[in-house]
PDB file of C-alpha atoms in Angstrom:
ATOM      1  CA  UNK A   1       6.592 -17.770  32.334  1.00  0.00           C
ATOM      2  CA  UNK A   2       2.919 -17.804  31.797  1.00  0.00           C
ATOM      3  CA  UNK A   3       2.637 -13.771  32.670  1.00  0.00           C
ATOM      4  CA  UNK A   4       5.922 -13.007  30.812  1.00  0.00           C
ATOM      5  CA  UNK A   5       3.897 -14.828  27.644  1.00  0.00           C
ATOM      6  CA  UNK A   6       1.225 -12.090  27.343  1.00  0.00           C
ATOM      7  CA  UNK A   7       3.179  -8.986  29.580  1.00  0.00           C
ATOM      8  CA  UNK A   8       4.622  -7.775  26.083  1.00  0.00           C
ATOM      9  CA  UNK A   9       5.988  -4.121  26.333  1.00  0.00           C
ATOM     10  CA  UNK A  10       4.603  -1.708  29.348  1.00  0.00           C
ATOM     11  CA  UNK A  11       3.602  -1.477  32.769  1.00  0.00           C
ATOM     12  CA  UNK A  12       1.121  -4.407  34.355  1.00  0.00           C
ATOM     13  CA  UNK A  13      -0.940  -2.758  37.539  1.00  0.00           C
ATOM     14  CA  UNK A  14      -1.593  -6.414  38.894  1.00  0.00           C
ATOM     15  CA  UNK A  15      -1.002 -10.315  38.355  1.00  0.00           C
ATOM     16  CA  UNK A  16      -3.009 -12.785  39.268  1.00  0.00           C
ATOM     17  CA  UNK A  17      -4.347 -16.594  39.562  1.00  0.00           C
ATOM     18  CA  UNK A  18      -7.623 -17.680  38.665  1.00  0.00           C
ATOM     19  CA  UNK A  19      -8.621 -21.101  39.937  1.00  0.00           C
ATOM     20  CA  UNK A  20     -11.153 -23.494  37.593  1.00  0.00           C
ATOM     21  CA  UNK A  21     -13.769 -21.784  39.471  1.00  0.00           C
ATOM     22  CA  UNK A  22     -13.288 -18.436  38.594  1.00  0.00           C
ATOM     23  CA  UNK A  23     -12.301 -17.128  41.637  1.00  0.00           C
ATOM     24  CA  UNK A  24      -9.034 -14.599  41.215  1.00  0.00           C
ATOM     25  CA  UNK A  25      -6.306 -13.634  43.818  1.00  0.00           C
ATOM     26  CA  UNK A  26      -4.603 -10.556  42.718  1.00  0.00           C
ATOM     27  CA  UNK A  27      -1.912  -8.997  43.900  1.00  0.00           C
ATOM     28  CA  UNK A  28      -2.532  -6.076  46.918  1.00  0.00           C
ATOM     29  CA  UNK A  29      -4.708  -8.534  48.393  1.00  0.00           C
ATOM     30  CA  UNK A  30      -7.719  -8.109  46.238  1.00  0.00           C
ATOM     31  CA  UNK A  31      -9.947 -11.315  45.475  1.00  0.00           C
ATOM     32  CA  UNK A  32     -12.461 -11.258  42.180  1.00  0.00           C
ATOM     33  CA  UNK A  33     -15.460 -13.575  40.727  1.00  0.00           C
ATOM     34  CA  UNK A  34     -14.620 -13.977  37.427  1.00  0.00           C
ATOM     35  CA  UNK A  35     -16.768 -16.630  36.738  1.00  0.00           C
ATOM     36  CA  UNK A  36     -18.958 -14.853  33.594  1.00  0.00           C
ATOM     37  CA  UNK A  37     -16.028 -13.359  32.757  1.00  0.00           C
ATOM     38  CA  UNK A  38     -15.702 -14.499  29.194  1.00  0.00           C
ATOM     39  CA  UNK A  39     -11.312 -14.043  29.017  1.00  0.00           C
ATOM     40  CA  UNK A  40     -11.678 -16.583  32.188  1.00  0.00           C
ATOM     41  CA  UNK A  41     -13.836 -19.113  30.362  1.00  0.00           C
ATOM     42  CA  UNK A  42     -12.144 -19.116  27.203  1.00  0.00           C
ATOM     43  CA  UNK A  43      -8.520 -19.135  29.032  1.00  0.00           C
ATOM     44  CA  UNK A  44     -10.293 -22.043  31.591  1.00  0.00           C
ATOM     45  CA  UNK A  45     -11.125 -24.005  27.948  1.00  0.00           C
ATOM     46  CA  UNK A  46      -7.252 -23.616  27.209  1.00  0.00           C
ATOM     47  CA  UNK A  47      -7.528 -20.389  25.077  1.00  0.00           C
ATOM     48  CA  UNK A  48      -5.487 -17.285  25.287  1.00  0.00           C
ATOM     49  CA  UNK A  49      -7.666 -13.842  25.806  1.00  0.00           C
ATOM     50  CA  UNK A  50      -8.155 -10.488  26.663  1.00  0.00           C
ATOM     51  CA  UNK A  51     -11.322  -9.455  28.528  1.00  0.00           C
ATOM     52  CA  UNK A  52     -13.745  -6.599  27.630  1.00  0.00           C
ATOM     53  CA  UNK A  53     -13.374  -3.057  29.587  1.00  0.00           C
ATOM     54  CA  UNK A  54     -13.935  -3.937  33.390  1.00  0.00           C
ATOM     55  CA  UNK A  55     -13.672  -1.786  37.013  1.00  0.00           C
ATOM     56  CA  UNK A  56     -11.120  -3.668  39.213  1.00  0.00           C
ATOM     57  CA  UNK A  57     -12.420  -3.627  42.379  1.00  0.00           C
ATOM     58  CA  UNK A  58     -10.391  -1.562  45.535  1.00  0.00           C
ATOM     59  CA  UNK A  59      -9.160   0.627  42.547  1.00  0.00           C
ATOM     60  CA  UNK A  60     -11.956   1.892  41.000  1.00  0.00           C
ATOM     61  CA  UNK A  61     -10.471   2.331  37.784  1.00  0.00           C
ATOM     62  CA  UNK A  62     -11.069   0.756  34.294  1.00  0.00           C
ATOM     63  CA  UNK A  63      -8.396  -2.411  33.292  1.00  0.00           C
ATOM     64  CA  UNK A  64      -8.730  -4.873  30.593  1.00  0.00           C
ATOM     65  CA  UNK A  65      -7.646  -8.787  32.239  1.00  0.00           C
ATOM     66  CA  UNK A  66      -5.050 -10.347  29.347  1.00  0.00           C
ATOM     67  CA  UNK A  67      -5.132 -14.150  30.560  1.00  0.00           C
ATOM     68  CA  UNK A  68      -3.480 -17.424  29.369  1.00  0.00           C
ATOM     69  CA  UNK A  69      -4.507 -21.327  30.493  1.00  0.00           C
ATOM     70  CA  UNK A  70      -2.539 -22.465  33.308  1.00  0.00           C
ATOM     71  CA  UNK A  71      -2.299 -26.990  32.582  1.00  0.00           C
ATOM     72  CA  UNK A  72      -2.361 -29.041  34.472  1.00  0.00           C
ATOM     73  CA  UNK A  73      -1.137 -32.313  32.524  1.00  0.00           C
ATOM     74  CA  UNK A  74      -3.464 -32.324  29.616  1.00  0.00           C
ATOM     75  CA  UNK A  75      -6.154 -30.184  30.677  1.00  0.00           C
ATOM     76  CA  UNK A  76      -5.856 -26.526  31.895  1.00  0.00           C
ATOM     77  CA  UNK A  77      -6.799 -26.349  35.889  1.00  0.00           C
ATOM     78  CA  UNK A  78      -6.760 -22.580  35.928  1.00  0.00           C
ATOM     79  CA  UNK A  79      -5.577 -19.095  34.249  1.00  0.00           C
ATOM     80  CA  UNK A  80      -2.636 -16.517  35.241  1.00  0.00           C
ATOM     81  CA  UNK A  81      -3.862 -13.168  34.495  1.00  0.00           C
ATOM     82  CA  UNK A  82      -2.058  -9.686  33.988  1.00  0.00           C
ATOM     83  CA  UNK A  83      -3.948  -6.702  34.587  1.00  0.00           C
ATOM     84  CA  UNK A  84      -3.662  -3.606  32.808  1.00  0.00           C
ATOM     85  CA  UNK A  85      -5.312  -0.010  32.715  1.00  0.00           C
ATOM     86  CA  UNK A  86      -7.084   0.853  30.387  1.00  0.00           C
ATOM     87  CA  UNK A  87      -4.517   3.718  30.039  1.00  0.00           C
ATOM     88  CA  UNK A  88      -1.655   1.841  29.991  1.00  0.00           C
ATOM     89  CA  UNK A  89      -3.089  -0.868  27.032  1.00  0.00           C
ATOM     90  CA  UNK A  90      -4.134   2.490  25.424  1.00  0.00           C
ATOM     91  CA  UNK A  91      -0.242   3.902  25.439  1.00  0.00           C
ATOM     92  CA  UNK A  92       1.077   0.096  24.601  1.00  0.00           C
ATOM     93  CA  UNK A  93      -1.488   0.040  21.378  1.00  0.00           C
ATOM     94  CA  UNK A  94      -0.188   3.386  20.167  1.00  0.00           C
ATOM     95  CA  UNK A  95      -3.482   4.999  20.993  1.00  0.00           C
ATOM     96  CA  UNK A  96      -3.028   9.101  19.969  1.00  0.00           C
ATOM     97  CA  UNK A  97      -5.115  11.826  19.053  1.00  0.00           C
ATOM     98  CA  UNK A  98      -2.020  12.866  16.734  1.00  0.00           C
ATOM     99  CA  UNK A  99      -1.797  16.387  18.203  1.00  0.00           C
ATOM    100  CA  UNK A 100      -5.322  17.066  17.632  1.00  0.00           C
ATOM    101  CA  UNK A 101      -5.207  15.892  13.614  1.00  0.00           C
ATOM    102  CA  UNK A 102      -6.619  12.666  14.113  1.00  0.00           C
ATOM    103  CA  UNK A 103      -7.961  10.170  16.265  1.00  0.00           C
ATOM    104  CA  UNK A 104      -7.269   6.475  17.551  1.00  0.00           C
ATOM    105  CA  UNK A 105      -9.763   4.259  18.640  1.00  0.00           C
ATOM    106  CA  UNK A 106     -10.154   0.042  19.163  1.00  0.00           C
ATOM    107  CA  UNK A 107     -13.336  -1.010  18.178  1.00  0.00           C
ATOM    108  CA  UNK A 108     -15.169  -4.433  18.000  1.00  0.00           C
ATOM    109  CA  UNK A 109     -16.201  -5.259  14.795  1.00  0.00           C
ATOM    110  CA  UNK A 110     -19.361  -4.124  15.419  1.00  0.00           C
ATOM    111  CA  UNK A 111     -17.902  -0.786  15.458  1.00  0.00           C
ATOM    112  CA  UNK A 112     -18.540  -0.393  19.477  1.00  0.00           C
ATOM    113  CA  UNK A 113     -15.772   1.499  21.258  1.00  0.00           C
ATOM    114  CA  UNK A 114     -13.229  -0.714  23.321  1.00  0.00           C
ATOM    115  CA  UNK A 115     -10.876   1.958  23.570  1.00  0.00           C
ATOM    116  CA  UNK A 116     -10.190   5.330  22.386  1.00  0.00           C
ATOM    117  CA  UNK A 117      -8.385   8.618  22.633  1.00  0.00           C
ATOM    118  CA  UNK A 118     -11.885  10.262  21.986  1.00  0.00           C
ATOM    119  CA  UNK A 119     -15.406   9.199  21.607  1.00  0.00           C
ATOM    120  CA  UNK A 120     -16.591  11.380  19.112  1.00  0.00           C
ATOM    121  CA  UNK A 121     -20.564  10.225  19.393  1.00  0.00           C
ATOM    122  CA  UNK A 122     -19.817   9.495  22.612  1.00  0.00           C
ATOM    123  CA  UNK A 123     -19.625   5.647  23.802  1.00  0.00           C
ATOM    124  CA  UNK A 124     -23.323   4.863  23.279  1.00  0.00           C
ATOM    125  CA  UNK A 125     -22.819   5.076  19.713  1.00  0.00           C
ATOM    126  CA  UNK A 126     -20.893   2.625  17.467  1.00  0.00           C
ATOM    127  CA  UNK A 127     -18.368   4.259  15.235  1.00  0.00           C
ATOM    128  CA  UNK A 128     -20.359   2.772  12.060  1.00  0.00           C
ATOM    129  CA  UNK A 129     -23.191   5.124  13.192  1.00  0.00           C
ATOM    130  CA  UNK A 130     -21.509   7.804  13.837  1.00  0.00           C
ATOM    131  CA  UNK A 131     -20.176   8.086  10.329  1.00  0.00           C
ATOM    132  CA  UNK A 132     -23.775   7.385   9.345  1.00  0.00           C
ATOM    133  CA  UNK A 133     -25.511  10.047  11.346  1.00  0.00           C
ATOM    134  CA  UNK A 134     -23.460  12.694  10.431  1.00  0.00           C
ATOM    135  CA  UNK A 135     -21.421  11.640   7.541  1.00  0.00           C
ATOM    136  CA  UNK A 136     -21.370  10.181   3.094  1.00  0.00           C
ATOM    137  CA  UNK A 137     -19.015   7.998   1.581  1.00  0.00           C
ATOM    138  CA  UNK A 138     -17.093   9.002  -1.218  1.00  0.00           C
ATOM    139  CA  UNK A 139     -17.588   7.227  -4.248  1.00  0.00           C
ATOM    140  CA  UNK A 140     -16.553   4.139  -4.497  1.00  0.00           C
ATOM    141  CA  UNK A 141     -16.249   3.702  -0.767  1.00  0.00           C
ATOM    142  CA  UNK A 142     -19.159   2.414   1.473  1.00  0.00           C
ATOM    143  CA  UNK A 143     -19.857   1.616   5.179  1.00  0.00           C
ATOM    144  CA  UNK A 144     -20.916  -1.668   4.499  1.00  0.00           C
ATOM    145  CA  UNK A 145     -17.616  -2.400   2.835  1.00  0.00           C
ATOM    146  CA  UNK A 146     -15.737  -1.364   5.296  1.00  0.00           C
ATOM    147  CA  UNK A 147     -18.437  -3.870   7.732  1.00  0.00           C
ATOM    148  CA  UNK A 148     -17.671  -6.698   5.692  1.00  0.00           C
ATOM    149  CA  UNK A 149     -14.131  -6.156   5.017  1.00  0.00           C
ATOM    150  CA  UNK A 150     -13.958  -6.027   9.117  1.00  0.00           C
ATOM    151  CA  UNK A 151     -15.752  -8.963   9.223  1.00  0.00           C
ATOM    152  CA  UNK A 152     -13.646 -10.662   7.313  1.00  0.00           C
ATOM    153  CA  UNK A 153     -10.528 -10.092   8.988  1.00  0.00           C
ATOM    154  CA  UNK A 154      -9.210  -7.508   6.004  1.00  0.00           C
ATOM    155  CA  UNK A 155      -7.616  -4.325   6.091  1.00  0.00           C
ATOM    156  CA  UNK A 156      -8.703  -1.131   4.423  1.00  0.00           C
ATOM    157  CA  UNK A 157      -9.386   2.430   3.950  1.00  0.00           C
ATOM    158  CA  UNK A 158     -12.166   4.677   3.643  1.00  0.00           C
ATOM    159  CA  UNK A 159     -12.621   8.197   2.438  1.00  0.00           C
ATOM    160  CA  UNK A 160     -15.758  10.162   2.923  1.00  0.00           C
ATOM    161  CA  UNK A 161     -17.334  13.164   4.822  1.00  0.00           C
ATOM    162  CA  UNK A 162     -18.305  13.960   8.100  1.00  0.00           C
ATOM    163  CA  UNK A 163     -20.050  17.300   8.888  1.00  0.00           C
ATOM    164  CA  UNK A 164     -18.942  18.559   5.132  1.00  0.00           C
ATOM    165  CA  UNK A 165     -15.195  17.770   5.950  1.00  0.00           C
ATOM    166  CA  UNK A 166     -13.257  15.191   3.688  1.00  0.00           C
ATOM    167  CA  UNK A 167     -12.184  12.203   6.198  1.00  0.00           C
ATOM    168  CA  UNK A 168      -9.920   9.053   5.858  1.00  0.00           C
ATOM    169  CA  UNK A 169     -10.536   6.536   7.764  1.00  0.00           C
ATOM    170  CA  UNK A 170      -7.306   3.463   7.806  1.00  0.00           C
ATOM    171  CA  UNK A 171      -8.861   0.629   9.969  1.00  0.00           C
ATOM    172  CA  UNK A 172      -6.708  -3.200  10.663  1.00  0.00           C
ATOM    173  CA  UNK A 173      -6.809  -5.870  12.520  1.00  0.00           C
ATOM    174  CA  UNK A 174      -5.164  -6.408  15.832  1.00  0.00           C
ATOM    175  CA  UNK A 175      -4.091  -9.670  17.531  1.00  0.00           C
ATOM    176  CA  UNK A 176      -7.001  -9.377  20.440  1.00  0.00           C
ATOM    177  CA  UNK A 177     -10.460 -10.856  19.975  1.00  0.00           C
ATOM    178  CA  UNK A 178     -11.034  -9.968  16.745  1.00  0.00           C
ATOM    179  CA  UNK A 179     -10.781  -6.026  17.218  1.00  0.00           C
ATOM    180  CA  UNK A 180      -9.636  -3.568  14.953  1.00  0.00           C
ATOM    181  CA  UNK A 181      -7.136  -0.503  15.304  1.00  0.00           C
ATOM    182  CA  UNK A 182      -9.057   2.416  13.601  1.00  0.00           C
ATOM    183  CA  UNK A 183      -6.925   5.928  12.685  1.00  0.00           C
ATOM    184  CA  UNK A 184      -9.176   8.413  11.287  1.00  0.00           C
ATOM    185  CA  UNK A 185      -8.049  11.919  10.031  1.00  0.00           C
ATOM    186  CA  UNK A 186     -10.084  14.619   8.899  1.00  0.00           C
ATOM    187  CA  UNK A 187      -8.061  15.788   5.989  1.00  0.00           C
ATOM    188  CA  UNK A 188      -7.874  19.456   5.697  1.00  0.00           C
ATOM    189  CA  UNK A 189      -6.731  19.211   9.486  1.00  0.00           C
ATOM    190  CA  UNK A 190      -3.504  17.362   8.422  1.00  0.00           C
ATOM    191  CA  UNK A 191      -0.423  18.569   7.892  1.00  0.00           C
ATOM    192  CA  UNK A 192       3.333  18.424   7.792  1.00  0.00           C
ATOM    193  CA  UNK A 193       4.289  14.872   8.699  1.00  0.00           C
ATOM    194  CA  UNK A 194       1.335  13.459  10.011  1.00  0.00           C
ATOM    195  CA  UNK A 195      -0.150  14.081   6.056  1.00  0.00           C
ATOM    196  CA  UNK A 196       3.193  11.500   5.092  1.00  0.00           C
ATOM    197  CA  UNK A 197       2.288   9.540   7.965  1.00  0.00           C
ATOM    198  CA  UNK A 198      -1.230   9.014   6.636  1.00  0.00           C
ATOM    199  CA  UNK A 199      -0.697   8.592   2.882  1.00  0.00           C
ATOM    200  CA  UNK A 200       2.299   5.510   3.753  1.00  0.00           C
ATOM    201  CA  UNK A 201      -0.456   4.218   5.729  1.00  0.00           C
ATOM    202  CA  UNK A 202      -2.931   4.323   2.679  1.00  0.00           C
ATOM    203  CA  UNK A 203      -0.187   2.820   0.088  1.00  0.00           C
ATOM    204  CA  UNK A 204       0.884  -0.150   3.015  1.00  0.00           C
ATOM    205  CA  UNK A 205      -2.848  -0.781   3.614  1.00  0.00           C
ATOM    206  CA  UNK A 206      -4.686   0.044   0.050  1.00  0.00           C
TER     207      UNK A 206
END
């Protein structure tokens, strides 16, 4: 019950047990220190979580741990964990580059990448500097609005340039950790439905 809690929609590529140690067993045989791993510590202090971007050992490949408490009376005594790839949680979050006219991306509110159908300054560079380094807002729209509004836990849009093309930007709030689901267009690039698709977003949002 504690897996089908946080499984939601999608393929898991593993389950596993954490004991109050951190230690993991995961399914295939695979054991894990988890012990710095924040998700663990937060789900050992009885807190639902979802880990940062991490290489699961044997595989190789990038996964993100979703993990609940496991109680034991009064006090939790372990975690369950589910993992899931990176491409997988990407698919299940509705991560798309909407056939080339726009592009996905879940960011901390810092602006760092957590995951995204493209990179565009590349992962070393936060999304809010990006826009910075190679973009202007539009009047009446900032960056630092958009900061604090993330901050904050609000919703919003932004409209400005980047490289001399107009550019919305729709970010929100998602359930995880505080991050934020971030669809940004470049507006002379979208057409048909994906131009409804946008402006509904803009009236639900704005």
């Amino acid at each position: 019950p504690y897996l089908e809690e946080i499984a939601g929609s999608g393929e898991a590529l593993r389950v596993g047990a954490v004991n109050a140690q951190g230690h993991a067993w995961i399914s295939g045989g695979i054991e894990w220190d988890l012990a710095g791993e924040n998700a663990i510590q937060r789900a050992l202090n009885g807190e639902r979580s979802i880990s940062q971007k991490l290489i699961l050992p044997a595989d190789g490949i990038p996964v993100f741990l979703l993990t609940v408490p496991v109680w034991q009376g009064e006090q939790p005594a372990g975690a369950a964990i589910l993992i899931k790839s990176a491409e997988e949680l990407a698919r299940q979050l509705e991560i798309q580059s909407f056939h080339g006219q726009g592009h996905s991306h879940i960011v901390d509110r810092s602006g760092s990448y957590i995951i995204s159908d493209e990179e565009p300054g590349g992962e070393e560079i936060p999304f809010f500097e990006y826009l910075e380094q190679d973009g202007s807002a539009d009047p009446g729209y900032s960056l630092e609005q958009m900061r604090r509004d993330m901050q904050e836990g609000r919703s919003g849009v932004y409209y400005g340039k980047l490289n001399g093309t107009h550019l919305a930007v729709l970010y929100q709030p998602i359930q995880w950790n505080g991050w934020y689901m971030i669809n940004s267009f470049l507006l002379n690039e979208v057409t048909g439905n994906y131009q409804a698709m946008l402006w509904y977003g803009v009236l639900v949002i704005g």
